[in-house]
Short mmCIF file of C-alpha atoms and ligand atoms in Angstrom, two decimals:
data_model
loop_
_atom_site.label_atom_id
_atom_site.label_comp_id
_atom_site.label_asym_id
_atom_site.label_seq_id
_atom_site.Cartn_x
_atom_site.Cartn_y
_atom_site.Cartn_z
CA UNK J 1 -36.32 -43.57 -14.58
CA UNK J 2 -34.58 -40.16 -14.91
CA UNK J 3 -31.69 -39.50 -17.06
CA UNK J 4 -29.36 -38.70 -14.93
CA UNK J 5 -28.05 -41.01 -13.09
CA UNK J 6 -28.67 -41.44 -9.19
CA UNK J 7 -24.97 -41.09 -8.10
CA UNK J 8 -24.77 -37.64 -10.04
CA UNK J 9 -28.19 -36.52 -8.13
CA UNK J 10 -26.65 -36.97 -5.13
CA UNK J 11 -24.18 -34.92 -5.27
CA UNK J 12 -23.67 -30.66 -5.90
CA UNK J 13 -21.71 -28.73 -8.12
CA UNK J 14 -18.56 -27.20 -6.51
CA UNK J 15 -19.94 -23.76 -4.54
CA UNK J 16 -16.18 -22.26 -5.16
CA UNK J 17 -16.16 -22.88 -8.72
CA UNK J 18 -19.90 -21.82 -8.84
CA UNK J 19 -18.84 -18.01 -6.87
CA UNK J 20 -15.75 -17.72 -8.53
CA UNK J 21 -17.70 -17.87 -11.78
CA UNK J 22 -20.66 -15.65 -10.94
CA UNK J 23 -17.86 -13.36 -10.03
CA UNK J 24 -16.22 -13.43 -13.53
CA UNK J 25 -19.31 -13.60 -15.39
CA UNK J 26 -20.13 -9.86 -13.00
CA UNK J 27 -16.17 -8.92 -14.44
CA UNK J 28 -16.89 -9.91 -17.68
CA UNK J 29 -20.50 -7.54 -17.88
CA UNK J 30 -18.19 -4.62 -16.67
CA UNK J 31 -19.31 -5.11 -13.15
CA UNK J 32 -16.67 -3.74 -10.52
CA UNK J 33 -16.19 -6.95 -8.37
CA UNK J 34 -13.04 -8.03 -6.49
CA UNK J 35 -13.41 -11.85 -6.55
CA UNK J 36 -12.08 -13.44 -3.13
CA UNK J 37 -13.97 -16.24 -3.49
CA UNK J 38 -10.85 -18.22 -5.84
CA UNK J 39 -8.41 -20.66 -4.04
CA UNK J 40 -5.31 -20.05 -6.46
CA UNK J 41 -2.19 -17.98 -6.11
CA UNK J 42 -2.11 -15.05 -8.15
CA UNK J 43 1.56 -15.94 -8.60
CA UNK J 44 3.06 -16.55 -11.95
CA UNK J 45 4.63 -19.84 -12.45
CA UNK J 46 8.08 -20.09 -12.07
CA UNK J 47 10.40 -19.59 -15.08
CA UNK J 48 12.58 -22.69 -14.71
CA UNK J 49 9.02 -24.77 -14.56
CA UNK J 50 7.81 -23.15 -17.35
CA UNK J 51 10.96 -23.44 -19.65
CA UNK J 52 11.02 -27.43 -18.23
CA UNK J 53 7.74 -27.82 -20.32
CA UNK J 54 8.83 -25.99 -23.19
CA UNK J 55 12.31 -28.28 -23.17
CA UNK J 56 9.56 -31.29 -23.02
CA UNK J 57 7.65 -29.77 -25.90
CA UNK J 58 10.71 -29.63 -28.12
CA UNK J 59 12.11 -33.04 -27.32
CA UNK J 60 8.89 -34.44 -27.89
CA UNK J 61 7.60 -35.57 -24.72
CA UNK J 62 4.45 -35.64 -26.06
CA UNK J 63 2.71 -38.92 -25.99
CA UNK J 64 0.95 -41.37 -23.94
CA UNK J 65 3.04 -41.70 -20.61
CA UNK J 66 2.66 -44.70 -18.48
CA UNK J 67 -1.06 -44.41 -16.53
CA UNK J 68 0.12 -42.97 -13.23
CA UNK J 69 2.60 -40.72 -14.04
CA UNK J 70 6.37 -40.79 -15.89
CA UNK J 71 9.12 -42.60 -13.75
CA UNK J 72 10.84 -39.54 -13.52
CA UNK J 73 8.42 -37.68 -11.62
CA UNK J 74 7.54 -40.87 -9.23
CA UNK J 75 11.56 -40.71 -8.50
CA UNK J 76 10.84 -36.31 -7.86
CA UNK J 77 8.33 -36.81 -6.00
CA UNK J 78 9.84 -39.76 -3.52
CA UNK J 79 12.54 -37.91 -3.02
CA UNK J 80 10.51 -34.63 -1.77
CA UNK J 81 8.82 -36.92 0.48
CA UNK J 82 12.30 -38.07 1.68
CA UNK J 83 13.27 -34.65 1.73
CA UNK J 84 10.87 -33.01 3.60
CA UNK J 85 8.84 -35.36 5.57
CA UNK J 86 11.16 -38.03 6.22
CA UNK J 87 9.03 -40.64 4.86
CA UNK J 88 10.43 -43.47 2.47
CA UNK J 89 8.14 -44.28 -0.51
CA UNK J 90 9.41 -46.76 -3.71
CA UNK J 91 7.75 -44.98 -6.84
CA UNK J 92 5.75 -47.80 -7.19
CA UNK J 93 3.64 -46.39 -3.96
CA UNK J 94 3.71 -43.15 -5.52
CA UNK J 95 0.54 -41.89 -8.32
CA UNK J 96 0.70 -38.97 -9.74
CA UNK J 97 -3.09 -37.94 -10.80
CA UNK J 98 -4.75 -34.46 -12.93
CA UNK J 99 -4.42 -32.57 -9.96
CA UNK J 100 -4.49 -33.39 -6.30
CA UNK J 101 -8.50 -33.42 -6.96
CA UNK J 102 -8.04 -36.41 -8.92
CA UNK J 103 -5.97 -38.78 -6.89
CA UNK J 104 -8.31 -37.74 -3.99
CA UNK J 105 -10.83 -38.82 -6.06
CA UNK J 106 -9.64 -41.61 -7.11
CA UNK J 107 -8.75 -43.06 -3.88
CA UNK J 108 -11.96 -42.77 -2.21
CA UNK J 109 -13.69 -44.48 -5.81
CA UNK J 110 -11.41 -47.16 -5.60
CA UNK J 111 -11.87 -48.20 -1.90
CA UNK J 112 -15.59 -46.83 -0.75
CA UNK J 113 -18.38 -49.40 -0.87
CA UNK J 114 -22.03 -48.48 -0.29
CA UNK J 115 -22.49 -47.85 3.35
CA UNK J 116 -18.80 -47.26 4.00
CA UNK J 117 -18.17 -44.14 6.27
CA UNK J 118 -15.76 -41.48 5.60
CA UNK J 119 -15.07 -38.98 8.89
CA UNK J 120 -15.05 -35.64 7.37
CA UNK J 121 -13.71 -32.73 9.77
CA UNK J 122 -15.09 -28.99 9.35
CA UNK J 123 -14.91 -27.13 8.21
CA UNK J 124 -14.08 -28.87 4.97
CA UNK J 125 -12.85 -28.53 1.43
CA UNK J 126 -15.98 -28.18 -0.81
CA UNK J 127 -15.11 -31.31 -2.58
CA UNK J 128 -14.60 -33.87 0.10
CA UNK J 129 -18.41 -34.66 1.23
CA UNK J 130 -19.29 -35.02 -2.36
CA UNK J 131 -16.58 -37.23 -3.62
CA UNK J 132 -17.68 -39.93 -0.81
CA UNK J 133 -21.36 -39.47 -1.89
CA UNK J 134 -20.47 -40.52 -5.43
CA UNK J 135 -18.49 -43.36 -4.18
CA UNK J 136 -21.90 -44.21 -2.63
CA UNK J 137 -20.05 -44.08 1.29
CA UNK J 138 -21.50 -41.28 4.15
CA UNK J 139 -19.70 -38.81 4.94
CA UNK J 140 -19.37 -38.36 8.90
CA UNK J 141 -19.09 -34.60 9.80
CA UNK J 142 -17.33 -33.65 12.51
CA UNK J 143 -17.15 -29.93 13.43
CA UNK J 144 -13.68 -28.91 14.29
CA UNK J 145 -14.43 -26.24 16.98
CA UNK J 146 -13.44 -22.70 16.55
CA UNK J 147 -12.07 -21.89 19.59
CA UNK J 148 -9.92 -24.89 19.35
CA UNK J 149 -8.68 -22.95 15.51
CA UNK J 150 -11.61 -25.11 13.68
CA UNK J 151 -9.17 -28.08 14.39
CA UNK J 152 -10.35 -32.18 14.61
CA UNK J 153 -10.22 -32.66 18.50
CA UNK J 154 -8.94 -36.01 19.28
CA UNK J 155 -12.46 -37.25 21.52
CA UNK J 156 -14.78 -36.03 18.77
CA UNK J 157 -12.79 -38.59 16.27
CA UNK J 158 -13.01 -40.73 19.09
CA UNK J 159 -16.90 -40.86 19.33
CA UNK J 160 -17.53 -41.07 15.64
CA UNK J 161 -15.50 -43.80 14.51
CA UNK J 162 -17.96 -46.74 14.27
CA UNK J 163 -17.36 -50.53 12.33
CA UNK J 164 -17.96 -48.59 8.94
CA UNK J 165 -15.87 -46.19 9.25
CA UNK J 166 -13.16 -46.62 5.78
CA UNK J 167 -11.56 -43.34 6.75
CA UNK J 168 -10.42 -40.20 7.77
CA UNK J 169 -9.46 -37.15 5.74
CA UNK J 170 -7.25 -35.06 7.87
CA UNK J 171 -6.44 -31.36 5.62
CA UNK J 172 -3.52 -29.55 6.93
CA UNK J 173 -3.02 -26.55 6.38
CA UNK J 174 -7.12 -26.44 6.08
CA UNK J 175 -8.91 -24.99 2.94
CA UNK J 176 -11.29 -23.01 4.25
CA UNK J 177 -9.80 -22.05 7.83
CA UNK J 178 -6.05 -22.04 7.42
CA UNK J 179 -5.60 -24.04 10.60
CA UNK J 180 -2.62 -26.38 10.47
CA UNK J 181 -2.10 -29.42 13.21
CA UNK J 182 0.78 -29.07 15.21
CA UNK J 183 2.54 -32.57 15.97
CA UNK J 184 0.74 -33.06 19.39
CA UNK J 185 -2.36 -32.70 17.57
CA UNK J 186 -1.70 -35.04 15.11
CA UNK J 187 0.15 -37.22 17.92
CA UNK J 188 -3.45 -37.21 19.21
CA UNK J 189 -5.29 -37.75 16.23
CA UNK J 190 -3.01 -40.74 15.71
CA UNK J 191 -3.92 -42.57 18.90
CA UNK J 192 -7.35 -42.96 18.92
CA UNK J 193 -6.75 -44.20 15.16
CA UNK J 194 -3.96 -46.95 16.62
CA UNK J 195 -6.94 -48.25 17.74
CA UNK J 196 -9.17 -48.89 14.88
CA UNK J 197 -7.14 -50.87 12.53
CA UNK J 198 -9.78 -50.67 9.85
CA UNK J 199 -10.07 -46.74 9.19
CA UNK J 200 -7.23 -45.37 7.10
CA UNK J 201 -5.96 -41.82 6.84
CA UNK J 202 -6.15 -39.89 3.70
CA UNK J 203 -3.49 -36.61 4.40
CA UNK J 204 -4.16 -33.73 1.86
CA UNK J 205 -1.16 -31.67 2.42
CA UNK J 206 -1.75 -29.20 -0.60
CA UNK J 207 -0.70 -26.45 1.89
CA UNK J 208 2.15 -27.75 3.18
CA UNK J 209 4.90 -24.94 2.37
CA UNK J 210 2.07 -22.41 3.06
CA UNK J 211 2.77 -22.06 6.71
CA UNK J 212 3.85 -18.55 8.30
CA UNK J 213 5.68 -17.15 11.50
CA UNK J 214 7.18 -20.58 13.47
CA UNK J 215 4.52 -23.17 12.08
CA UNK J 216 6.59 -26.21 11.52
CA UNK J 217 4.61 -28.60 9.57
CA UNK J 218 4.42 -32.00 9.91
CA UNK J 219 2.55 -34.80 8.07
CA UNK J 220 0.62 -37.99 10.24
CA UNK J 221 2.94 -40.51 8.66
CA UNK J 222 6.05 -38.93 9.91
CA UNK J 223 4.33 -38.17 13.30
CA UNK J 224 3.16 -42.22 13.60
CA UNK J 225 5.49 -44.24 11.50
CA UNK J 226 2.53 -47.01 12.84
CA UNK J 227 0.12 -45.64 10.65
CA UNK J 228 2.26 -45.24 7.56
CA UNK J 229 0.77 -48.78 5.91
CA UNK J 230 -2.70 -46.80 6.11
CA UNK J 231 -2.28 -43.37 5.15
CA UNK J 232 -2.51 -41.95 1.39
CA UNK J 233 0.12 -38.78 1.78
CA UNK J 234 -1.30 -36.54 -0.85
CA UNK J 235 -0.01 -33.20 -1.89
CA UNK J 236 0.18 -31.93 -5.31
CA UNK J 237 1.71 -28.63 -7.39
CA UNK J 238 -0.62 -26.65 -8.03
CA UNK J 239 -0.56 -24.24 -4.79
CA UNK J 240 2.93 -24.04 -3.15
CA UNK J 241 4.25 -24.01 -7.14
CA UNK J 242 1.86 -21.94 -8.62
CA UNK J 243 0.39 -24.55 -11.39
CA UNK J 244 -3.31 -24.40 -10.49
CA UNK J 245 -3.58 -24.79 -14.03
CA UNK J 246 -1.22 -27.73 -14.99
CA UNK J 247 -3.35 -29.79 -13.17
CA UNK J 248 -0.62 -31.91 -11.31
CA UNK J 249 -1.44 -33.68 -8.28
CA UNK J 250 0.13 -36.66 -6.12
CA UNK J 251 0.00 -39.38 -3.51
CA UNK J 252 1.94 -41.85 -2.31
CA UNK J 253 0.87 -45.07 0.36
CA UNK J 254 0.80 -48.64 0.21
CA UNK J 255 0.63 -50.28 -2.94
CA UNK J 256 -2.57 -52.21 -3.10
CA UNK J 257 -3.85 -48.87 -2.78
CA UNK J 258 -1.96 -47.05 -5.59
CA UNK J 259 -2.37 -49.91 -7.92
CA UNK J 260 -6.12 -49.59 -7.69
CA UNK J 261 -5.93 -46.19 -8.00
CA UNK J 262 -4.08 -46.57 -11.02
CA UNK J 263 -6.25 -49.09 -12.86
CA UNK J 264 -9.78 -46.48 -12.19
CA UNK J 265 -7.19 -43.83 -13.91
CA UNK J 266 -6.86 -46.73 -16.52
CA UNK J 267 -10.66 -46.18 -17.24
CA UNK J 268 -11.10 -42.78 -16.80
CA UNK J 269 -8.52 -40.11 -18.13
CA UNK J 270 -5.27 -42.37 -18.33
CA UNK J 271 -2.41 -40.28 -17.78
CA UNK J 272 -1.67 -36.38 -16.74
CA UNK J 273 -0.45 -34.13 -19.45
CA UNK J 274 2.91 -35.21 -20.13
CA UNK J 275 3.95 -31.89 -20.25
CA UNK J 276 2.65 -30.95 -17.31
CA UNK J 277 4.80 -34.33 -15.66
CA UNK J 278 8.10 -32.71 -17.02
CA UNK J 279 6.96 -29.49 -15.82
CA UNK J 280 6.48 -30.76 -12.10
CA UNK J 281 9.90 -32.78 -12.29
CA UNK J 282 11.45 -29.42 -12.13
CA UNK J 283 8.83 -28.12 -9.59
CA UNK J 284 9.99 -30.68 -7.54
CA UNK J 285 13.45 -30.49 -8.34
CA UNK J 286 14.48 -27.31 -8.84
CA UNK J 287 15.07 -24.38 -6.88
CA UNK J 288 12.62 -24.07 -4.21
CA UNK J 289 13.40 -20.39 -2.76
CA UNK J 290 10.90 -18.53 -4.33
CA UNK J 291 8.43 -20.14 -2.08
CA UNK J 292 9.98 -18.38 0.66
CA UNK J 293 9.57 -14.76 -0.75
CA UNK J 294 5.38 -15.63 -1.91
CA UNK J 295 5.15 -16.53 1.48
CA UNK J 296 6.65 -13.31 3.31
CA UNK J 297 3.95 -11.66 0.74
CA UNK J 298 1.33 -13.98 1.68
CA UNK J 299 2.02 -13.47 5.10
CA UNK J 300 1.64 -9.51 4.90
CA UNK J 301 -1.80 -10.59 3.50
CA UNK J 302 -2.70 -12.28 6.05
CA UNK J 303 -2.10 -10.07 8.74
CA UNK J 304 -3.68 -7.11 6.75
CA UNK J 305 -7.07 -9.14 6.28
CA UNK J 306 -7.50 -9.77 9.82
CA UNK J 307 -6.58 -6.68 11.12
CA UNK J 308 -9.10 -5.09 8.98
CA UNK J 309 -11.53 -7.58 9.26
CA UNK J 310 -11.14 -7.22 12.53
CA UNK J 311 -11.87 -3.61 12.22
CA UNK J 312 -15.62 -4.64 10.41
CA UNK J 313 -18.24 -4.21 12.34
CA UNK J 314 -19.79 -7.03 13.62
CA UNK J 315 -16.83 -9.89 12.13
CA UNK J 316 -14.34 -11.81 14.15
CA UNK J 317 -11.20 -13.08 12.14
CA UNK J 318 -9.11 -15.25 14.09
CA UNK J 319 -4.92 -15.64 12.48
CA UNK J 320 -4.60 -19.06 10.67
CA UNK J 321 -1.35 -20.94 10.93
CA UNK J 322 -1.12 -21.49 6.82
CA UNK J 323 -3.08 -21.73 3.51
CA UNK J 324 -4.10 -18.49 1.96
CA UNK J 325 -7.57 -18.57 3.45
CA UNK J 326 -9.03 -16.66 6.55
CA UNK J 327 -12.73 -17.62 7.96
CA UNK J 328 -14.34 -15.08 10.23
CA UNK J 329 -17.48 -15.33 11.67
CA UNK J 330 -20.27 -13.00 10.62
CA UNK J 331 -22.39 -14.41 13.81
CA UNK J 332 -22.62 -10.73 14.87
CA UNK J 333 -24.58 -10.02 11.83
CA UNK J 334 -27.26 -12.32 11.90
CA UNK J 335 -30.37 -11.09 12.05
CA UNK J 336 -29.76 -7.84 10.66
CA UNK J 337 -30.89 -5.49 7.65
CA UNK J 338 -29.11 -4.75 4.88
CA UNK J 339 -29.98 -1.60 2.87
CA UNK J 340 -31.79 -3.52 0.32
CA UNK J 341 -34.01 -4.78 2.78
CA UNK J 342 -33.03 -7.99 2.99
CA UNK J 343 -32.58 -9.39 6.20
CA UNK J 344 -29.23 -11.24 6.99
CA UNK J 345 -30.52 -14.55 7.83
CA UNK J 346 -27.67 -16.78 7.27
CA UNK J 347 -24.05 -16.50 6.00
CA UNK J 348 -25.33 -17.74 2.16
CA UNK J 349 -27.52 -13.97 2.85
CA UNK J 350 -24.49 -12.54 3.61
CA UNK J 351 -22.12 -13.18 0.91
CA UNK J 352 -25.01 -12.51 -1.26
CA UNK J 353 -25.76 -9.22 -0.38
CA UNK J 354 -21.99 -8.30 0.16
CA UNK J 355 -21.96 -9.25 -3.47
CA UNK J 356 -24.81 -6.99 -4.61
CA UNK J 357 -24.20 -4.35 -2.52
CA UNK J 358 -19.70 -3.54 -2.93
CA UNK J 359 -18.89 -6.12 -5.78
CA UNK J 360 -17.19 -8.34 -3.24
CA UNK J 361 -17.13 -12.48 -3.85
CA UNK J 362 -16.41 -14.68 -0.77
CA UNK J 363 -18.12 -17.75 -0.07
CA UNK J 364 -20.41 -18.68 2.57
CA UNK J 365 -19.56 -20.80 5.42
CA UNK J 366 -22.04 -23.29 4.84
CA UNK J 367 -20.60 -24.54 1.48
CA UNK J 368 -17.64 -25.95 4.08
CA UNK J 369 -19.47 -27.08 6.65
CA UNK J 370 -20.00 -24.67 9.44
CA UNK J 371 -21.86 -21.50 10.21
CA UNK J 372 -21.99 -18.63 10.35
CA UNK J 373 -18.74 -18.26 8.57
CA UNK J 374 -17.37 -17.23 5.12
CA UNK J 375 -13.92 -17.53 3.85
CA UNK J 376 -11.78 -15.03 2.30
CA UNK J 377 -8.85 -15.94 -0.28
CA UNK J 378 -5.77 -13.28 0.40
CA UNK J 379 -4.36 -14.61 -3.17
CA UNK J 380 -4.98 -11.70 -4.61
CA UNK J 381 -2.85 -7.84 -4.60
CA UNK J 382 -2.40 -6.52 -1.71
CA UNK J 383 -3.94 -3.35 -2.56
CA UNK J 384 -7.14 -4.94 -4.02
CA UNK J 385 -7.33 -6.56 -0.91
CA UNK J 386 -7.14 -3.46 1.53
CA UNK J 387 -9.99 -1.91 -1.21
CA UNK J 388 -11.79 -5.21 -0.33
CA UNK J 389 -11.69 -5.09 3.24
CA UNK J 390 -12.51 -1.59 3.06
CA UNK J 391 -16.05 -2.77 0.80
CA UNK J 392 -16.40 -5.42 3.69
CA UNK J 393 -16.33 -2.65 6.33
CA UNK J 394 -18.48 -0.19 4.90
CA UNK J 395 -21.10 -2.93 4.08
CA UNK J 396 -20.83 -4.48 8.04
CA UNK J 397 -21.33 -1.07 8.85
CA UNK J 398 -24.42 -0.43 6.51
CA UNK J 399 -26.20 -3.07 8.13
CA UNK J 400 -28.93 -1.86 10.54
C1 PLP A 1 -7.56 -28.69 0.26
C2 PLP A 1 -7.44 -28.90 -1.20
N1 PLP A 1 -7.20 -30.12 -1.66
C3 PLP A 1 -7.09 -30.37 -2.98
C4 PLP A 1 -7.25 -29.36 -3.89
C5 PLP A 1 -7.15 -29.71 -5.35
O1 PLP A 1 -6.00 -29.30 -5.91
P1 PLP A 1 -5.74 -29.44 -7.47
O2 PLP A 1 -6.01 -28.11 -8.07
O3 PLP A 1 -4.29 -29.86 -7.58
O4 PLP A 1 -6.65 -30.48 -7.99
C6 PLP A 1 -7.52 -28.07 -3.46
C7 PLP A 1 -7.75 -26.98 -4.44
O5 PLP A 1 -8.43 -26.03 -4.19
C8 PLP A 1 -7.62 -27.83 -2.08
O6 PLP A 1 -7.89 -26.61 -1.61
#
């Protein structure tokens, strides 16, 4: 009988993490590497949110809160759904977890049985496939073609809904493509799942406000009011408000749901920093313009990385609606040489070598899901990222 238990084997630490620190550890040795490969905004936080958690510091808002989050925060973050989706939550559907990660986590632990299916679209976030294997439940895997912007296409979720299917995850705008649903496409989604009763819809809208040029975004519950008694609405902090590192995440649904959630929370980490609560209340609300000026910035990014990945030899970069990922295929690059011999077998070769060869970290395709692919983070300067894409072009050109 191994040590380790059998749950834990089945699963794989997260690739992101594992790049991004390879790529620090490279920094660290004096290495010249950009590191691309890190899904946070290199934003400051906000000065009101950061004087909200020094206030809470000084009045001594430091103890145990209630499990799932302060009452004040439930009340923000009802009212933001109100707000800006249009949906009507009580707090007590609303759980506030460590991070969106954690009431992800927590909702497919409390509901997943052995057996259970989960429909997974990709590409997908790292963490998704792995959370339902630790639950014990299959992930289903359902490639989101790329001419169709990597997006879940109504008949695929069609065919792989079975008896066991628990649920869908539906991640809009997408970690690692970018691609946000438009209504009609979640309009679409949203029949064929009026007609399974038994699957439920787990939203991660981490993205939301990260959404350039026209995008409107929009959110399944709001699209299909049906499906609102089985969808988990979860969005969190940490990206749109700069606080990857508050660790600040939340959900809201029906009830049965958040109360189980809550009582796993119970037994594992009880409740988020409080701190970090009083510093969200203000995220939540208090002024919300800067978002609009990181995103004009963001949006520069964008349009710089695909134009000059465009430019690379070999890549194809389509434009994302949102997120501040792009994913271009390095299928023209297969099979070739790179000067240190090694052939270019995959898009794991790829990233590697890019690595070695300019001191540029991305990450693979195949750690989301689909191939031959890698995906970019533009959260970085604008200027390290045109030296970056310059690395990425002289390397695609290098290759024989
Ligand atoms: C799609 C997606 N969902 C959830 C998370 C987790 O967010 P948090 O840092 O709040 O746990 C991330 C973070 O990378 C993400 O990209």
């Amino acid at each position: 009988m191994g040590f380790i238990s059998d749950a834990l084997n089945r699963i794989q630490p997260s690739a992101t993490i594992a790049i991004s620190n390879k790529a620090s550890a490279m920094q660290a040795e004096g290495k010249d590497v950009i590191g691309l490969a890190a899904g946070e905004p290199d934003f400051d936080t906000p000065d009101n949110i950061k004087d909200a958690a020094i206030a809470a510091i000084k009045a001594g808002k430091t103890k145990y809160t209630a499990v799932d989050g302060i009452a004040e925060l439930k009340k923000a973050v009802a009212a933001k759904f109100k707000r800006e989706n249009g949906l009507e939550y009580k707090t007590s559907q609303v759980s506030i977890g460590t991070g969106g990660k954690q009431v992800l986590f927590n909702a497919l632990m409390a509901t997943v049985n052995p057996g259970d299916e989960v429909i997974v679209p990709a590409p997908y976030w790292v963490s998704y496939p792995d959370i339902v294997m630790l639950a014990g439940g299959t992930p289903v895997i359902v490639q989101g073609p790329a001419d169709k912007g990597f997006k879940l296409q109504a008949a695929d979720l069609a065919k792989a809904i079975t008896p066991k299917t628990k649920w869908l995850i539906l991640n809009s705008p997408s970690n690692p493509s970018g691609a946000a649903y438009t209504r009609d496409e979640l309009k679409a989604i949203a029949e064929v799942l009026l007609k399974h009763p038994q699957v439920w819809v787990l939203t991660d809208d981490m993205y939301e406000h990260l959404v350039y040029d026209t995008f409107e975004f929009t959110t399944i519950a709001q699209v299909e009011p049906r499906l609102y008694d089985r969808t988990l609405t979860m969005n969190g902090v940490s990206k749109s408000y700069c606080m990857t590192g508050w660790r600040i995440g939340y959900g809201a649904g029906p009830e049965v749901l958040i109360k189980a959630m809550a009582k796993l929370q119970s037994q594992s980490t009880s409740n988020p920093s409080s701190i970090a609560q009083w510093a969200a209340v203000e995220a939540l609300n208090g002024p919300q313009d800067f978002i609009a000026a990181n995103n004009k910035v963001f949006k520069e990014r964008r349009d710089l990385v695909v134009s000059m990945l465009n430019q690379a030899r070999g890549l194809h970069c389509s434009t994302p609606e949102g997120a501040f990922y792009v994913y271009p295929s390095c299928a023209g690059l297969i099979g070739k040489t790179a000067p240190s011999g090694t052939v270019i077998a995959n898009d794991e070769v790829f990233v590697t070598e890019l690595l070695a060869a300019e001191g540029v970290a991305a990450v693979h395709g195949a750690a989301f899901g689909t191939s031959p692919f890698f995906r970019i983070s533009y959260a970085t300067a604008t200027k390290t990222l045109e030296t970056a894409c310059e690395r990425i072009q002289r390397f695609c050109a290098s290759l024989r």
